[in-house]
Amino acid sequence: MYQPLADKLRPQTLDDVVGQRHLLGPNGLLRRVIESGNIPNLIFYGPSGVGKTTVASIIAKQTDRKLYHLNATTAGIADIKAIIDELDTFLAPNGALVYLDEIQYFNKKQQQSLLEFIETGKMTLVASTTENPYFYIYNAILSRCTVFEFKPVGPTDMKRAVERALALAIGERDIPVEDGVAAHIAQAVGGDVRKALGAVELLVLGAGESGVTLADAEQAAQRSHMRYDRDGDSHYDILSALQKSIRGSDPDAALHYLARLLEAGDMISAARRMLVIASEDVGLAYPQCVAIVKACVDSAFQLGLPEARIPLAEAAVLMATAPKSNSALMGMEAALADVRAGRTGDIPAHIRDAHYGGAAKLGRGLTYRYPHDFPHHWTAQQYLPDELKGARYYEYGPNKTEQAAKAYWEKIKG
């Protein structure tokens, strides 16, 4: 019967696992926990194909527990209850280890129903998720589990796994492998071991007279390194990295994260975030930046991809290399804090609307002074409510533009 290469190469011990040295290395915490034999309830968080299922299988084997593998997309509480019914039989004399894949697909009621089973100690839960558990798993479960984060496998470890897979897949057959194949696959699969082994198997099965070629490897692994879900963690992580790179004035990193968004076809998110950055992070240090970025975004949408990358790159580099100021944002936050706390007060009568009959009888606008009637278009008068008189929300930033404005008004206002 056909057996996928990934199953043939599935590690049987912790030392065989590719990557995850931070968890399973000689001094890794997860390794020490497993070797103790006392396994708490665990949550494995990380992308697909990095060893979460494999490690759960090894735990069950090393602790002599029966492994039950469920997937939350198809399983329910009834399946958990059926497992519990087996625990006191000869089928699971040492208890059960239930590996629940994609636990984020269990709703709140289903997740809470797990509590009665995991608190008895008869069943050990190892749940896995590709989504941030602190967003998708409810506190009642999180408080009873330890979260371990699995990371994408690095190219060095991946290359060793690919070379081993090539040797096993080729076997005794005389199939040449072109230089650079293993390195390309290791780099292109984005840390996904399962994807790498699948690419190896495909290449060996489809090897022609020239054997396994680099051109075939490039085709088999193309774009497979892209981890992106418009509703998932990677979407928000890349947008966050884009904004923080621009805020940190690193044009190279800004272009990198913009490229990842555009390569995934998500121009809308990139454009929206850059419009925010223009005001939030560049702000009053270079106020014309807002108009320029808006023009770049408009051009991008008129052009469409792939040409849209050009004006968007211009906007990203412009903002990354521009002076920065968040003084307007901080002023707004300070003003909002007062409003939300109920510190508002009545609007002074002299600046209320006076464009209606009877306004004068109510005292509206009687003492208002029109600034354009005075030198430098300014005259002293109170604008804030009495309760907030003297409140200061905006502080001039240390950049050239705001300091010039500060010097101007200090001269005018004396």
GROMACS .gro file of C-alpha atoms in nm:
model
  414
    1MET     CA    1   0.000   0.000   0.000
    2TYR     CA    2   0.123   0.350  -0.083
    3GLN     CA    3   0.280   0.532   0.211
    4PRO     CA    4   0.359   0.904   0.177
    5LEU     CA    5   0.723   0.998   0.223
    6ALA     CA    6   0.631   1.222   0.515
    7ASP     CA    7   0.494   0.918   0.702
    8LYS     CA    8   0.800   0.708   0.623
    9LEU     CA    9   1.024   0.979   0.769
   10ARG     CA   10   0.806   1.069   1.067
   11PRO     CA   11   1.039   1.100   1.370
   12GLN     CA   12   1.010   0.833   1.639
   13THR     CA   13   1.212   1.011   1.909
   14LEU     CA   14   1.263   1.369   2.019
   15ASP     CA   15   1.616   1.366   1.876
   16ASP     CA   16   1.473   1.293   1.532
   17VAL     CA   17   1.246   1.599   1.526
   18VAL     CA   18   1.359   1.864   1.278
   19GLY     CA   19   1.400   2.208   1.434
   20GLN     CA   20   1.229   2.324   1.757
   21ARG     CA   21   1.560   2.323   1.944
   22HIS     CA   22   1.425   2.592   2.177
   23LEU     CA   23   1.168   2.337   2.300
   24LEU     CA   24   1.329   1.998   2.241
   25GLY     CA   25   1.702   2.068   2.264
   26PRO     CA   26   1.908   1.917   2.548
   27ASN     CA   27   1.792   2.189   2.787
   28GLY     CA   28   1.452   2.259   2.633
   29LEU     CA   29   1.167   2.289   2.881
   30LEU     CA   30   0.924   2.077   2.679
   31ARG     CA   31   1.184   1.800   2.647
   32ARG     CA   32   1.241   1.797   3.023
   33VAL     CA   33   0.866   1.783   3.086
   34ILE     CA   34   0.824   1.489   2.845
   35GLU     CA   35   1.118   1.300   2.993
   36SER     CA   36   0.972   1.341   3.343
   37GLY     CA   37   0.677   1.124   3.236
   38ASN     CA   38   0.428   1.356   3.406
   39ILE     CA   39   0.256   1.529   3.118
   40PRO     CA   40   0.032   1.828   3.194
   41ASN     CA   41  -0.234   1.953   2.956
   42LEU     CA   42  -0.059   2.130   2.670
   43ILE     CA   43  -0.132   2.365   2.383
   44PHE     CA   44   0.099   2.357   2.081
   45TYR     CA   45   0.085   2.683   1.884
   46GLY     CA   46   0.253   2.726   1.549
   47PRO     CA   47   0.221   2.702   1.171
   48SER     CA   48   0.145   2.381   0.986
   49GLY     CA   49   0.414   2.126   0.916
   50VAL     CA   50   0.653   2.206   1.200
   51GLY     CA   51   0.612   1.895   1.417
   52LYS     CA   52   0.317   1.953   1.650
   53THR     CA   53   0.142   1.625   1.565
   54THR     CA   54   0.471   1.436   1.563
   55VAL     CA   55   0.568   1.553   1.911
   56ALA     CA   56   0.225   1.456   2.046
   57SER     CA   57   0.274   1.105   1.905
   58ILE     CA   58   0.617   1.081   2.064
   59ILE     CA   59   0.475   1.192   2.400
   60ALA     CA   60   0.212   0.918   2.387
   61LYS     CA   61   0.474   0.658   2.294
   62GLN     CA   62   0.724   0.759   2.562
   63THR     CA   63   0.461   0.772   2.837
   64ASP     CA   64   0.288   0.451   2.722
   65ARG     CA   65  -0.050   0.618   2.675
   66LYS     CA   66  -0.305   0.545   2.409
   67LEU     CA   67  -0.313   0.826   2.153
   68TYR     CA   68  -0.646   0.951   2.023
   69HIS     CA   69  -0.620   1.195   1.734
   70LEU     CA   70  -0.919   1.424   1.681
   71ASN     CA   71  -0.966   1.723   1.457
   72ALA     CA   72  -1.188   2.002   1.589
   73THR     CA   73  -1.325   2.071   1.242
   74THR     CA   74  -1.507   1.734   1.245
   75ALA     CA   75  -1.502   1.609   1.606
   76GLY     CA   76  -1.732   1.706   1.890
   77ILE     CA   77  -1.781   1.649   2.263
   78ALA     CA   78  -1.944   1.313   2.188
   79ASP     CA   79  -1.610   1.192   2.055
   80ILE     CA   80  -1.438   1.299   2.378
   81LYS     CA   81  -1.702   1.116   2.586
   82ALA     CA   82  -1.649   0.801   2.379
   83ILE     CA   83  -1.279   0.816   2.465
   84ILE     CA   84  -1.354   0.859   2.835
   85ASP     CA   85  -1.573   0.547   2.823
   86GLU     CA   86  -1.269   0.347   2.710
   87LEU     CA   87  -1.038   0.466   2.985
   88ASP     CA   88  -1.136   0.204   3.241
   89THR     CA   89  -1.104  -0.081   2.989
   90PHE     CA   90  -0.803  -0.277   2.873
   91LEU     CA   91  -0.781  -0.049   2.569
   92ALA     CA   92  -0.618   0.233   2.766
   93PRO     CA   93  -0.475   0.098   3.093
   94ASN     CA   94  -0.239   0.395   3.143
   95GLY     CA   95  -0.487   0.663   3.047
   96ALA     CA   96  -0.529   0.850   2.725
   97LEU     CA   97  -0.356   1.131   2.547
   98VAL     CA   98  -0.605   1.316   2.331
   99TYR     CA   99  -0.450   1.519   2.054
  100LEU     CA  100  -0.706   1.778   1.946
  101ASP     CA  101  -0.594   1.944   1.625
  102GLU     CA  102  -0.718   2.294   1.533
  103ILE     CA  103  -0.885   2.352   1.871
  104GLN     CA  104  -0.974   2.707   1.763
  105TYR     CA  105  -1.266   2.557   1.569
  106PHE     CA  106  -1.433   2.444   1.893
  107ASN     CA  107  -1.682   2.709   2.007
  108LYS     CA  108  -1.691   2.840   2.363
  109LYS     CA  109  -1.939   2.579   2.485
  110GLN     CA  110  -1.738   2.295   2.334
  111GLN     CA  111  -1.412   2.423   2.481
  112GLN     CA  112  -1.569   2.462   2.825
  113SER     CA  113  -1.707   2.109   2.801
  114LEU     CA  114  -1.349   1.983   2.785
  115LEU     CA  115  -1.290   2.100   3.141
  116GLU     CA  116  -1.475   1.814   3.310
  117PHE     CA  117  -1.258   1.565   3.123
  118ILE     CA  118  -0.914   1.719   3.165
  119GLU     CA  119  -0.953   1.802   3.536
  120THR     CA  120  -0.999   1.439   3.642
  121GLY     CA  121  -0.645   1.350   3.535
  122LYS     CA  122  -0.753   1.042   3.341
  123MET     CA  123  -0.721   1.222   3.011
  124THR     CA  124  -0.430   1.442   2.906
  125LEU     CA  125  -0.516   1.701   2.646
  126VAL     CA  126  -0.262   1.815   2.389
  127ALA     CA  127  -0.435   2.071   2.170
  128SER     CA  128  -0.281   2.234   1.867
  129THR     CA  129  -0.366   2.553   1.684
  130THR     CA  130  -0.225   2.756   1.399
  131GLU     CA  131  -0.390   3.069   1.539
  132ASN     CA  132  -0.283   3.275   1.840
  133PRO     CA  133  -0.425   3.082   2.137
  134TYR     CA  134  -0.467   3.400   2.339
  135PHE     CA  135  -0.717   3.518   2.077
  136TYR     CA  136  -0.898   3.195   1.996
  137ILE     CA  137  -0.887   2.976   2.308
  138TYR     CA  138  -1.098   3.069   2.608
  139ASN     CA  139  -0.940   3.153   2.942
  140ALA     CA  140  -1.086   2.853   3.121
  141ILE     CA  141  -0.884   2.623   2.895
  142LEU     CA  142  -0.575   2.845   2.882
  143SER     CA  143  -0.553   2.857   3.261
  144ARG     CA  144  -0.535   2.477   3.275
  145CYS     CA  145  -0.284   2.432   2.994
  146THR     CA  146   0.073   2.529   2.920
  147VAL     CA  147   0.131   2.694   2.583
  148PHE     CA  148   0.439   2.603   2.378
  149GLU     CA  149   0.510   2.790   2.056
  150PHE     CA  150   0.646   2.589   1.763
  151LYS     CA  151   0.837   2.795   1.508
  152PRO     CA  152   0.901   2.752   1.134
  153VAL     CA  153   1.204   2.529   1.076
  154GLY     CA  154   1.513   2.720   0.969
  155PRO     CA  155   1.683   2.659   0.632
  156THR     CA  156   1.985   2.483   0.788
  157ASP     CA  157   1.779   2.220   0.971
  158MET     CA  158   1.541   2.197   0.677
  159LYS     CA  159   1.822   2.126   0.431
  160ARG     CA  160   1.936   1.826   0.635
  161ALA     CA  161   1.579   1.694   0.636
  162VAL     CA  162   1.548   1.744   0.260
  163GLU     CA  163   1.877   1.566   0.191
  164ARG     CA  164   1.768   1.275   0.405
  165ALA     CA  165   1.433   1.262   0.226
  166LEU     CA  166   1.600   1.269  -0.116
  167ALA     CA  167   1.825   0.979  -0.019
  168LEU     CA  168   1.531   0.772   0.105
  169ALA     CA  169   1.304   0.856  -0.190
  170ILE     CA  170   1.572   0.775  -0.449
  171GLY     CA  171   1.684   0.457  -0.273
  172GLU     CA  172   1.883   0.225  -0.495
  173ARG     CA  173   1.777   0.395  -0.818
  174ASP     CA  174   2.029   0.587  -1.023
  175ILE     CA  175   1.862   0.929  -1.020
  176PRO     CA  176   2.101   1.227  -1.025
  177VAL     CA  177   2.019   1.535  -0.819
  178GLU     CA  178   2.136   1.871  -0.947
  179ASP     CA  179   2.338   2.093  -0.714
  180GLY     CA  180   2.127   2.344  -0.527
  181VAL     CA  181   1.804   2.142  -0.520
  182ALA     CA  182   1.808   2.070  -0.148
  183ALA     CA  183   1.908   2.427  -0.059
  184HIS     CA  184   1.634   2.574  -0.277
  185ILE     CA  185   1.360   2.356  -0.130
  186ALA     CA  186   1.484   2.426   0.224
  187GLN     CA  187   1.461   2.799   0.162
  188ALA     CA  188   1.141   2.803  -0.042
  189VAL     CA  189   0.903   2.608   0.181
  190GLY     CA  190   0.888   2.870   0.456
  191GLY     CA  191   0.978   2.637   0.743
  192ASP     CA  192   0.713   2.373   0.662
  193VAL     CA  193   0.871   2.027   0.684
  194ARG     CA  194   0.563   1.850   0.548
  195LYS     CA  195   0.565   2.076   0.245
  196ALA     CA  196   0.936   2.012   0.189
  197LEU     CA  197   0.891   1.634   0.200
  198GLY     CA  198   0.595   1.660  -0.035
  199ALA     CA  199   0.809   1.856  -0.281
  200VAL     CA  200   1.086   1.595  -0.260
  201GLU     CA  201   0.843   1.312  -0.324
  202LEU     CA  202   0.692   1.493  -0.621
  203LEU     CA  203   1.035   1.562  -0.772
  204VAL     CA  204   1.154   1.203  -0.740
  205LEU     CA  205   0.831   1.060  -0.879
  206GLY     CA  206   0.845   1.298  -1.175
  207ALA     CA  207   1.219   1.280  -1.236
  208GLY     CA  208   1.305   1.269  -1.608
  209GLU     CA  209   1.621   1.172  -1.790
  210SER     CA  210   1.807   1.460  -1.627
  211GLY     CA  211   1.705   1.346  -1.279
  212VAL     CA  212   1.596   1.592  -1.014
  213THR     CA  213   1.671   1.938  -1.153
  214LEU     CA  214   1.681   2.280  -0.994
  215ALA     CA  215   1.426   2.405  -1.247
  216ASP     CA  216   1.182   2.136  -1.138
  217ALA     CA  217   1.251   2.219  -0.772
  218GLU     CA  218   1.175   2.585  -0.835
  219GLN     CA  219   0.845   2.488  -0.993
  220ALA     CA  220   0.751   2.236  -0.723
  221ALA     CA  221   0.818   2.476  -0.438
  222GLN     CA  222   0.709   2.804  -0.598
  223ARG     CA  223   0.534   3.049  -0.362
  224SER     CA  224   0.501   2.774  -0.103
  225HIS     CA  225   0.699   2.990   0.138
  226MET     CA  226   0.412   3.237   0.161
  227ARG     CA  227   0.230   3.201   0.491
  228TYR     CA  228  -0.061   3.440   0.467
  229ASP     CA  229  -0.425   3.446   0.570
  230ARG     CA  230  -0.616   3.771   0.541
  231ASP     CA  231  -0.809   3.689   0.858
  232GLY     CA  232  -0.526   3.523   1.047
  233ASP     CA  233  -0.230   3.617   1.264
  234SER     CA  234   0.016   3.647   0.975
  235HIS     CA  235  -0.198   3.920   0.817
  236TYR     CA  236  -0.185   4.141   1.124
  237ASP     CA  237   0.176   4.050   1.203
  238ILE     CA  238   0.292   4.167   0.860
  239LEU     CA  239   0.089   4.488   0.878
  240SER     CA  240   0.228   4.555   1.226
  241ALA     CA  241   0.582   4.491   1.104
  242LEU     CA  242   0.528   4.724   0.807
  243GLN     CA  243   0.411   5.010   1.028
  244LYS     CA  244   0.681   4.960   1.290
  245SER     CA  245   0.951   4.944   1.023
  246ILE     CA  246   0.835   5.276   0.873
  247ARG     CA  247   0.797   5.426   1.221
  248GLY     CA  248   1.150   5.306   1.297
  249SER     CA  249   1.280   5.471   0.976
  250ASP     CA  250   1.401   5.145   0.818
  251PRO     CA  251   1.319   5.168   0.444
  252ASP     CA  252   1.461   4.822   0.369
  253ALA     CA  253   1.239   4.647   0.621
  254ALA     CA  254   0.943   4.857   0.506
  255LEU     CA  255   0.992   4.741   0.147
  256HIS     CA  256   1.030   4.380   0.263
  257TYR     CA  257   0.697   4.371   0.445
  258LEU     CA  258   0.524   4.566   0.171
  259ALA     CA  259   0.654   4.308  -0.077
  260ARG     CA  260   0.508   4.025   0.135
  261LEU     CA  261   0.167   4.191   0.132
  262LEU     CA  262   0.174   4.259  -0.241
  263GLU     CA  263   0.303   3.913  -0.328
  264ALA     CA  264   0.003   3.773  -0.140
  265GLY     CA  265  -0.221   4.001  -0.348
  266ASP     CA  266  -0.331   4.213  -0.052
  267MET     CA  267  -0.287   4.563  -0.188
  268ILE     CA  268  -0.591   4.698  -0.005
  269SER     CA  269  -0.454   4.629   0.343
  270ALA     CA  270  -0.115   4.772   0.254
  271ALA     CA  271  -0.268   5.091   0.113
  272ARG     CA  272  -0.500   5.145   0.410
  273ARG     CA  273  -0.221   5.096   0.660
  274MET     CA  274   0.008   5.342   0.481
  275LEU     CA  275  -0.263   5.607   0.485
  276VAL     CA  276  -0.277   5.562   0.863
  277ILE     CA  277   0.103   5.578   0.898
  278ALA     CA  278   0.121   5.908   0.711
  279SER     CA  279  -0.079   6.081   0.986
  280GLU     CA  280   0.005   5.865   1.287
  281ASP     CA  281   0.382   5.839   1.252
  282VAL     CA  282   0.503   6.107   1.009
  283GLY     CA  283   0.237   6.355   1.107
  284LEU     CA  284   0.321   6.719   1.156
  285ALA     CA  285   0.693   6.666   1.107
  286TYR     CA  286   0.613   6.652   0.734
  287PRO     CA  287   0.244   6.741   0.690
  288GLN     CA  288   0.260   6.728   0.309
  289CYS     CA  289   0.332   6.357   0.338
  290VAL     CA  290  -0.040   6.279   0.380
  291ALA     CA  291  -0.122   6.426   0.039
  292ILE     CA  292   0.169   6.250  -0.129
  293VAL     CA  293   0.082   5.910   0.020
  294LYS     CA  294  -0.284   5.958  -0.076
  295ALA     CA  295  -0.175   6.033  -0.434
  296CYS     CA  296   0.043   5.720  -0.437
  297VAL     CA  297  -0.243   5.506  -0.307
  298ASP     CA  298  -0.484   5.651  -0.565
  299SER     CA  299  -0.231   5.580  -0.839
  300ALA     CA  300  -0.188   5.224  -0.715
  301PHE     CA  301  -0.560   5.153  -0.737
  302GLN     CA  302  -0.583   5.308  -1.083
  303LEU     CA  303  -0.289   5.101  -1.204
  304GLY     CA  304  -0.358   4.772  -1.028
  305LEU     CA  305  -0.094   4.508  -0.964
  306PRO     CA  306   0.181   4.456  -1.064
  307GLU     CA  307   0.242   4.823  -1.154
  308ALA     CA  308   0.081   4.935  -0.826
  309ARG     CA  309   0.394   4.821  -0.647
  310ILE     CA  310   0.579   5.128  -0.781
  311PRO     CA  311   0.377   5.413  -0.621
  312LEU     CA  312   0.327   5.207  -0.305
  313ALA     CA  313   0.702   5.152  -0.277
  314GLU     CA  314   0.750   5.527  -0.325
  315ALA     CA  315   0.509   5.596  -0.039
  316ALA     CA  316   0.677   5.341   0.189
  317VAL     CA  317   1.028   5.475   0.129
  318LEU     CA  318   0.913   5.837   0.160
  319MET     CA  319   0.758   5.773   0.501
  320ALA     CA  320   1.043   5.555   0.625
  321THR     CA  321   1.296   5.829   0.545
  322ALA     CA  322   1.080   6.123   0.656
  323PRO     CA  323   1.109   6.295   0.995
  324LYS     CA  324   0.859   6.159   1.245
  325SER     CA  325   0.608   6.312   1.486
  326ASN     CA  326   0.312   6.168   1.672
  327SER     CA  327   0.232   6.494   1.850
  328ALA     CA  328  -0.111   6.530   1.687
  329LEU     CA  329  -0.205   6.173   1.781
  330MET     CA  330  -0.092   6.217   2.142
  331GLY     CA  331  -0.283   6.543   2.166
  332MET     CA  332  -0.595   6.370   2.036
  333GLU     CA  333  -0.555   6.086   2.287
  334ALA     CA  334  -0.521   6.334   2.574
  335ALA     CA  335  -0.833   6.522   2.462
  336LEU     CA  336  -1.029   6.197   2.426
  337ALA     CA  337  -0.927   6.092   2.776
  338ASP     CA  338  -1.088   6.407   2.919
  339VAL     CA  339  -1.402   6.365   2.709
  340ARG     CA  340  -1.441   5.998   2.804
  341ALA     CA  341  -1.393   6.085   3.169
  342GLY     CA  342  -1.676   6.338   3.147
  343ARG     CA  343  -1.450   6.643   3.171
  344THR     CA  344  -1.622   6.863   2.914
  345GLY     CA  345  -1.805   7.166   3.052
  346ASP     CA  346  -2.016   7.421   2.869
  347ILE     CA  347  -1.891   7.576   2.548
  348PRO     CA  348  -1.813   7.945   2.617
  349ALA     CA  349  -2.103   8.167   2.508
  350HIS     CA  350  -1.890   8.392   2.287
  351ILE     CA  351  -1.790   8.106   2.053
  352ARG     CA  352  -2.132   7.936   2.029
  353ASP     CA  353  -2.333   7.955   1.710
  354ALA     CA  354  -2.488   8.302   1.673
  355HIS     CA  355  -2.634   8.272   1.322
  356TYR     CA  356  -3.001   8.263   1.415
  357GLY     CA  357  -3.264   8.502   1.541
  358GLY     CA  358  -3.266   8.534   1.919
  359ALA     CA  359  -2.902   8.431   1.962
  360ALA     CA  360  -2.813   8.772   2.103
  361LYS     CA  361  -3.091   8.744   2.364
  362LEU     CA  362  -2.926   8.422   2.481
  363GLY     CA  363  -2.589   8.592   2.500
  364ARG     CA  364  -2.442   8.395   2.210
  365GLY     CA  365  -2.141   8.547   2.033
  366LEU     CA  366  -2.172   8.891   2.194
  367THR     CA  367  -1.808   8.921   2.298
  368TYR     CA  368  -1.652   8.712   2.023
  369ARG     CA  369  -1.348   8.873   1.860
  370TYR     CA  370  -1.287   8.789   1.495
  371PRO     CA  371  -0.913   8.701   1.474
  372HIS     CA  372  -0.876   8.825   1.115
  373ASP     CA  373  -0.955   9.177   1.233
  374PHE     CA  374  -0.638   9.182   1.442
  375PRO     CA  375  -0.264   9.199   1.362
  376HIS     CA  376  -0.121   8.863   1.258
  377HIS     CA  377  -0.481   8.729   1.249
  378TRP     CA  378  -0.478   8.651   1.618
  379THR     CA  379  -0.618   8.791   1.941
  380ALA     CA  380  -0.630   8.645   2.288
  381GLN     CA  381  -0.962   8.494   2.396
  382GLN     CA  382  -1.081   8.178   2.571
  383TYR     CA  383  -1.189   7.881   2.360
  384LEU     CA  384  -1.195   7.590   2.608
  385PRO     CA  385  -1.481   7.549   2.857
  386ASP     CA  386  -1.425   7.706   3.198
  387GLU     CA  387  -1.375   7.361   3.352
  388LEU     CA  388  -1.084   7.295   3.120
  389LYS     CA  389  -0.935   7.644   3.109
  390GLY     CA  390  -0.558   7.612   3.072
  391ALA     CA  391  -0.566   7.246   2.971
  392ARG     CA  392  -0.279   7.148   2.744
  393TYR     CA  393  -0.323   6.860   2.499
  394TYR     CA  394  -0.086   6.937   2.216
  395GLU     CA  395   0.288   6.963   2.269
  396TYR     CA  396   0.507   7.078   1.981
  397GLY     CA  397   0.730   6.801   1.849
  398PRO     CA  398   1.109   6.849   1.830
  399ASN     CA  399   1.115   6.842   1.449
  400LYS     CA  400   1.194   7.139   1.225
  401THR     CA  401   0.837   7.200   1.106
  402GLU     CA  402   0.673   7.204   1.448
  403GLN     CA  403   0.955   7.399   1.608
  404ALA     CA  404   0.915   7.666   1.340
  405ALA     CA  405   0.543   7.685   1.420
  406LYS     CA  406   0.622   7.704   1.789
  407ALA     CA  407   0.868   7.988   1.741
  408TYR     CA  408   0.617   8.177   1.526
  409TRP     CA  409   0.338   8.157   1.782
  410GLU     CA  410   0.562   8.235   2.075
  411LYS     CA  411   0.660   8.555   1.895
  412ILE     CA  412   0.299   8.643   1.809
  413LYS     CA  413   0.144   8.551   2.144
  414GLY     CA  414   0.430   8.691   2.345
   0.00000   0.00000   0.00000
